[in-house]
mmCIF file of C-alpha atoms in Angstrom:
data_model
loop_
_atom_site.group_PDB
_atom_site.id
_atom_site.type_symbol
_atom_site.label_atom_id
_atom_site.label_comp_id
_atom_site.label_asym_id
_atom_site.label_seq_id
_atom_site.Cartn_x
_atom_site.Cartn_y
_atom_site.Cartn_z
ATOM 1 C CA ASN A 19 17.450 -2.125 10.117
ATOM 2 C CA ALA A 20 14.209 -2.685 11.843
ATOM 3 C CA GLY A 21 12.500 -0.171 9.023
ATOM 4 C CA VAL A 22 8.026 -0.413 9.981
ATOM 5 C CA THR A 23 7.387 -2.736 12.695
ATOM 6 C CA GLN A 24 3.809 -3.606 13.804
ATOM 7 C CA THR A 25 1.948 -5.257 16.654
ATOM 8 C CA PRO A 26 -0.099 -7.348 17.605
ATOM 9 C CA LYS A 27 0.486 -9.380 13.687
ATOM 10 C CA PHE A 28 -3.390 -11.153 14.792
ATOM 11 C CA ARG A 29 -5.872 -9.737 17.066
ATOM 12 C CA ILE A 30 -9.485 -11.513 17.756
ATOM 13 C CA LEU A 31 -11.953 -8.693 19.608
ATOM 14 C CA LYS A 32 -15.562 -8.505 20.360
ATOM 15 C CA ILE A 33 -17.928 -6.848 19.097
ATOM 16 C CA GLY A 34 -17.698 -3.205 21.356
ATOM 17 C CA GLN A 35 -14.669 -4.342 22.495
ATOM 18 C CA SER A 36 -11.040 -1.810 22.014
ATOM 19 C CA MET A 37 -7.992 -2.052 21.412
ATOM 20 C CA THR A 38 -5.170 0.272 20.037
ATOM 21 C CA LEU A 39 -3.305 -1.315 16.838
ATOM 22 C CA GLN A 40 0.633 -0.101 17.537
ATOM 23 C CA CYS A 41 3.116 1.098 14.705
ATOM 24 C CA THR A 42 6.300 2.095 14.530
ATOM 25 C CA GLN A 43 9.640 2.832 12.445
ATOM 26 C CA ASP A 44 13.017 4.038 13.131
ATOM 27 C CA MET A 45 13.465 5.456 9.875
ATOM 28 C CA ASN A 46 12.749 9.223 11.309
ATOM 29 C CA HIS A 47 10.471 9.218 8.647
ATOM 30 C CA ASN A 48 8.629 12.134 8.838
ATOM 31 C CA TYR A 49 5.106 10.862 6.947
ATOM 32 C CA MET A 50 3.631 7.587 8.576
ATOM 33 C CA TYR A 51 0.285 5.861 7.389
ATOM 34 C CA TRP A 52 -2.988 3.868 7.902
ATOM 35 C CA TYR A 53 -4.403 1.919 5.674
ATOM 36 C CA ARG A 54 -6.902 -1.610 5.978
ATOM 37 C CA GLN A 55 -6.618 -4.153 3.281
ATOM 38 C CA ASP A 56 -10.254 -6.228 2.799
ATOM 39 C CA PRO A 57 -9.689 -9.410 1.000
ATOM 40 C CA GLY A 58 -9.038 -8.786 -2.628
ATOM 41 C CA MET A 59 -9.364 -6.041 -2.813
ATOM 42 C CA GLY A 60 -6.138 -2.510 -2.422
ATOM 43 C CA LEU A 61 -5.475 -0.523 0.930
ATOM 44 C CA LYS A 62 -7.490 2.268 1.145
ATOM 45 C CA LEU A 63 -6.214 4.562 3.786
ATOM 46 C CA ILE A 64 -7.295 5.142 6.745
ATOM 47 C CA TYR A 65 -5.267 8.132 8.544
ATOM 48 C CA TYR A 66 -2.374 9.796 8.047
ATOM 49 C CA SER A 67 0.301 12.297 9.697
ATOM 50 C CA VAL A 68 2.542 13.915 8.502
ATOM 51 C CA GLY A 69 4.612 14.983 12.055
ATOM 52 C CA ALA A 70 4.746 14.933 15.226
ATOM 53 C CA GLY A 71 1.630 16.626 16.133
ATOM 54 C CA ILE A 72 -0.008 15.719 13.320
ATOM 55 C CA THR A 73 -2.921 14.055 11.705
ATOM 56 C CA ASP A 74 -5.761 13.595 9.248
ATOM 57 C CA LYS A 75 -8.356 12.158 7.464
ATOM 58 C CA GLY A 76 -7.676 9.136 4.587
ATOM 59 C CA GLU A 77 -10.733 7.721 3.033
ATOM 60 C CA VAL A 78 -11.853 5.605 5.399
ATOM 61 C CA PRO A 79 -11.167 7.448 8.958
ATOM 62 C CA ASN A 80 -14.547 6.302 10.504
ATOM 63 C CA GLY A 81 -14.233 4.107 13.528
ATOM 64 C CA TYR A 82 -10.986 5.268 13.774
ATOM 65 C CA ASN A 83 -8.823 7.059 15.780
ATOM 66 C CA VAL A 84 -4.954 8.182 15.062
ATOM 67 C CA SER A 85 -2.149 10.078 18.014
ATOM 68 C CA ARG A 86 1.393 11.374 16.679
ATOM 69 C CA SER A 87 3.745 12.440 20.014
ATOM 70 C CA THR A 88 6.436 11.398 18.733
ATOM 71 C CA THR A 89 8.035 11.218 15.255
ATOM 72 C CA GLU A 90 8.662 7.127 16.149
ATOM 73 C CA ASP A 91 5.056 5.829 16.744
ATOM 74 C CA PHE A 92 1.887 6.970 14.937
ATOM 75 C CA PRO A 93 -1.320 3.715 16.894
ATOM 76 C CA LEU A 94 -4.577 3.317 15.092
ATOM 77 C CA ARG A 95 -6.923 2.961 17.686
ATOM 78 C CA LEU A 96 -10.579 1.358 17.217
ATOM 79 C CA GLU A 97 -12.896 2.160 20.227
ATOM 80 C CA LEU A 98 -16.035 0.488 19.401
ATOM 81 C CA ALA A 99 -14.585 -3.193 17.275
ATOM 82 C CA ALA A 100 -17.663 -3.473 14.246
ATOM 83 C CA PRO A 101 -17.703 -6.477 12.656
ATOM 84 C CA SER A 102 -17.247 -4.016 9.234
ATOM 85 C CA GLN A 103 -13.967 -3.571 10.752
ATOM 86 C CA THR A 104 -12.429 -7.691 10.267
ATOM 87 C CA SER A 105 -9.627 -6.667 8.278
ATOM 88 C CA VAL A 106 -5.778 -6.637 7.673
ATOM 89 C CA TYR A 107 -3.833 -3.015 8.555
ATOM 90 C CA PHE A 108 -1.150 -1.906 7.132
ATOM 91 C CA CYS A 109 1.238 1.146 8.508
ATOM 92 C CA ALA A 110 3.280 2.835 6.403
ATOM 93 C CA SER A 111 6.088 5.052 6.161
ATOM 94 C CA THR A 112 7.579 7.488 4.432
ATOM 95 C CA LEU A 113 10.417 10.267 3.982
ATOM 96 C CA SER A 114 8.964 13.637 2.162
ATOM 97 C CA GLY A 115 11.221 16.863 1.316
ATOM 98 C CA GLY A 116 14.393 17.506 0.269
ATOM 99 C CA PRO A 117 16.717 16.647 -3.380
ATOM 100 C CA PHE A 118 18.242 13.763 -2.389
ATOM 101 C CA ILE A 119 15.621 11.569 -0.587
ATOM 102 C CA ALA A 120 14.585 8.861 -2.892
ATOM 103 C CA LYS A 121 11.427 10.627 -3.346
ATOM 104 C CA ASN A 122 7.696 9.091 -2.228
ATOM 105 C CA ILE A 123 8.019 5.241 -1.525
ATOM 106 C CA GLN A 124 6.350 4.864 1.216
ATOM 107 C CA TYR A 125 7.788 1.458 3.548
ATOM 108 C CA PHE A 126 5.571 -0.951 4.956
ATOM 109 C CA GLY A 127 5.008 -2.968 8.132
ATOM 110 C CA ALA A 128 3.836 -6.740 7.891
ATOM 111 C CA GLY A 129 0.236 -6.372 9.374
ATOM 112 C CA THR A 130 -1.771 -7.107 11.785
ATOM 113 C CA ARG A 131 -4.513 -9.258 11.021
ATOM 114 C CA LEU A 132 -8.046 -7.979 12.644
ATOM 115 C CA SER A 133 -11.362 -9.453 13.375
ATOM 116 C CA VAL A 134 -14.371 -8.984 15.045
ATOM 117 C CA LEU A 135 -16.243 -11.799 15.727
ATOM 118 C CA GLY B 5 -13.344 10.055 -4.515
ATOM 119 C CA GLN B 6 -9.520 9.256 -6.468
ATOM 120 C CA GLN B 7 -9.623 5.598 -7.716
ATOM 121 C CA LEU B 8 -7.295 3.349 -9.823
ATOM 122 C CA ASN B 9 -8.895 0.575 -11.839
ATOM 123 C CA GLN B 10 -6.443 -2.666 -12.210
ATOM 124 C CA SER B 11 -6.899 -5.084 -15.386
ATOM 125 C CA PRO B 12 -6.692 -7.642 -15.030
ATOM 126 C CA GLN B 13 -7.778 -9.010 -11.155
ATOM 127 C CA SER B 14 -6.259 -12.531 -11.505
ATOM 128 C CA MET B 15 -3.734 -14.622 -14.415
ATOM 129 C CA PHE B 16 -3.026 -17.647 -14.371
ATOM 130 C CA ILE B 17 -0.091 -18.738 -16.619
ATOM 131 C CA GLN B 18 2.477 -20.531 -17.447
ATOM 132 C CA GLU B 19 6.319 -20.736 -16.032
ATOM 133 C CA GLY B 20 8.282 -18.653 -18.652
ATOM 134 C CA GLU B 21 5.411 -16.279 -20.467
ATOM 135 C CA ASP B 22 5.050 -13.308 -20.178
ATOM 136 C CA VAL B 23 2.634 -10.957 -17.674
ATOM 137 C CA SER B 24 0.823 -7.680 -18.203
ATOM 138 C CA MET B 25 -1.177 -5.694 -16.037
ATOM 139 C CA ASN B 26 -2.500 -1.746 -16.279
ATOM 140 C CA CYS B 27 -4.220 0.243 -14.681
ATOM 141 C CA THR B 28 -6.095 3.588 -15.691
ATOM 142 C CA SER B 29 -7.626 6.344 -13.620
ATOM 143 C CA SER B 30 -9.831 8.933 -14.142
ATOM 144 C CA SER B 31 -8.024 11.464 -12.380
ATOM 145 C CA ILE B 32 -4.237 12.997 -12.881
ATOM 146 C CA PHE B 33 -0.987 11.504 -10.919
ATOM 147 C CA ASN B 34 2.232 12.550 -10.472
ATOM 148 C CA THR B 35 3.915 9.316 -9.335
ATOM 149 C CA TRP B 36 2.847 5.642 -9.636
ATOM 150 C CA LEU B 37 4.425 3.102 -7.519
ATOM 151 C CA TRP B 38 4.172 -0.467 -8.556
ATOM 152 C CA TYR B 39 3.721 -2.809 -5.518
ATOM 153 C CA LYS B 40 3.834 -7.081 -4.995
ATOM 154 C CA GLN B 41 2.735 -8.396 -1.371
ATOM 155 C CA ASP B 42 3.298 -12.155 -0.639
ATOM 156 C CA PRO B 43 0.792 -14.200 1.249
ATOM 157 C CA GLY B 44 0.227 -12.700 5.179
ATOM 158 C CA GLU B 45 3.012 -9.418 4.145
ATOM 159 C CA GLY B 46 3.127 -6.495 3.204
ATOM 160 C CA PRO B 47 3.839 -4.649 0.290
ATOM 161 C CA VAL B 48 6.758 -4.020 -1.378
ATOM 162 C CA LEU B 49 7.945 -1.225 -3.587
ATOM 163 C CA LEU B 50 8.530 -2.951 -6.864
ATOM 164 C CA ILE B 51 9.258 0.438 -9.233
ATOM 165 C CA ALA B 52 8.824 4.475 -8.691
ATOM 166 C CA LEU B 53 7.289 6.226 -12.433
ATOM 167 C CA TYR B 54 7.722 10.159 -11.756
ATOM 168 C CA LYS B 55 7.301 11.518 -14.762
ATOM 169 C CA ALA B 56 4.886 10.959 -17.836
ATOM 170 C CA GLY B 57 5.890 8.637 -20.371
ATOM 171 C CA GLU B 58 8.897 7.521 -18.065
ATOM 172 C CA LEU B 59 10.003 3.708 -18.909
ATOM 173 C CA THR B 60 11.896 1.983 -16.190
ATOM 174 C CA SER B 61 13.355 -1.534 -16.359
ATOM 175 C CA ASN B 62 14.147 -2.871 -12.459
ATOM 176 C CA GLY B 63 15.322 -6.551 -13.117
ATOM 177 C CA ARG B 64 12.602 -8.350 -15.501
ATOM 178 C CA LEU B 65 10.166 -6.294 -14.854
ATOM 179 C CA THR B 66 9.393 -2.724 -17.231
ATOM 180 C CA ALA B 67 6.719 0.136 -15.721
ATOM 181 C CA GLN B 68 5.003 2.676 -18.128
ATOM 182 C CA PHE B 69 3.860 6.215 -16.933
ATOM 183 C CA GLY B 70 1.672 6.650 -19.393
ATOM 184 C CA ILE B 71 1.464 10.247 -21.388
ATOM 185 C CA THR B 72 -2.326 11.430 -20.037
ATOM 186 C CA ARG B 73 -0.701 10.981 -16.661
ATOM 187 C CA LYS B 74 -2.997 8.778 -15.970
ATOM 188 C CA ASP B 75 -2.150 5.368 -16.152
ATOM 189 C CA SER B 76 0.269 2.778 -16.245
ATOM 190 C CA PHE B 77 1.434 -0.769 -17.481
ATOM 191 C CA LEU B 78 3.824 -3.526 -15.779
ATOM 192 C CA ASN B 79 4.926 -6.182 -17.215
ATOM 193 C CA ILE B 80 7.255 -9.258 -16.584
ATOM 194 C CA SER B 81 8.943 -10.897 -18.895
ATOM 195 C CA ALA B 82 9.761 -14.065 -18.690
ATOM 196 C CA SER B 83 7.437 -15.227 -15.604
ATOM 197 C CA ILE B 84 9.438 -17.530 -12.543
ATOM 198 C CA PRO B 85 7.429 -19.430 -9.515
ATOM 199 C CA SER B 86 8.378 -16.963 -7.101
ATOM 200 C CA ASP B 87 6.622 -13.953 -9.672
ATOM 201 C CA VAL B 88 3.126 -15.188 -7.757
ATOM 202 C CA GLY B 89 1.709 -12.557 -5.593
ATOM 203 C CA ILE B 90 -0.814 -9.927 -6.014
ATOM 204 C CA TYR B 91 0.622 -6.922 -7.878
ATOM 205 C CA PHE B 92 -0.643 -2.918 -7.287
ATOM 206 C CA CYS B 93 -0.687 -0.385 -9.126
ATOM 207 C CA ALA B 94 -1.080 3.116 -6.728
ATOM 208 C CA GLY B 95 -1.277 6.857 -7.187
ATOM 209 C CA LEU B 96 0.439 9.331 -5.890
ATOM 210 C CA SER B 97 -1.575 12.640 -4.572
ATOM 211 C CA GLY B 98 -1.875 14.479 -2.337
ATOM 212 C CA ALA B 99 0.182 14.802 1.002
ATOM 213 C CA GLN B 100 2.199 11.570 -0.317
ATOM 214 C CA LYS B 101 -1.536 9.784 -0.040
ATOM 215 C CA LEU B 102 -1.360 6.130 -2.606
ATOM 216 C CA VAL B 103 -5.149 4.989 -3.916
ATOM 217 C CA PHE B 104 -4.794 1.874 -4.786
ATOM 218 C CA GLY B 105 -5.515 -0.645 -8.011
ATOM 219 C CA GLN B 106 -7.851 -3.620 -6.600
ATOM 220 C CA GLY B 107 -4.840 -5.596 -6.671
ATOM 221 C CA THR B 108 -3.488 -8.495 -9.725
ATOM 222 C CA ARG B 109 -3.332 -12.050 -8.373
ATOM 223 C CA LEU B 110 -0.452 -13.446 -10.882
ATOM 224 C CA THR B 111 -0.327 -17.401 -10.504
ATOM 225 C CA ILE B 112 1.921 -19.667 -12.368
ATOM 226 C CA ASN B 113 2.001 -22.675 -13.320
ATOM 227 C CA PRO B 114 5.700 -24.891 -13.225
#
């Protein structure tokens, strides 16, 4: 019962460095999402994907890129890390479609805590 | 963009007390969700509401989907120490995208 798995759990980056946050799910969900959560705030949507090969911007996409080459994986890339990207990043997935599917339940990973110094 | 206003931002209560929090929006949502987040963890779904006026319970938790589809509330009865955490409301918009409230941080004094 792995669910949504995020790696790494913690990371410290220097300004200008790049990194990829990994997210994988084993529930065969078609929809996947990346959110960021700043201290004392709710989650804001960065990017989402409705299926392999399809991605779209959320509310706060600037400074990030995503790809969705497989159903299972949805990596988030930071090309030039900035202090404003210090946050906790959550990946989520859900299964959309069909009359017997538990509707709209998004399952979240445990998060990646990123500091950019 | 769409925004949810969640209140209160924080609550300090005694164990055994009831808790009430709510979310309002200027936009209509077709689905309202309530999540709980423990420290160092991702949000976990508590209750999902799919129809205006719907009242749904999950143990000591009760949530309602407002008639106008612009608000929702969550009640917790007879609070216990494990209820401590941050509670988020979320509205579901197009393409299954969630819009989150700012969260209500619940602290319980034993």
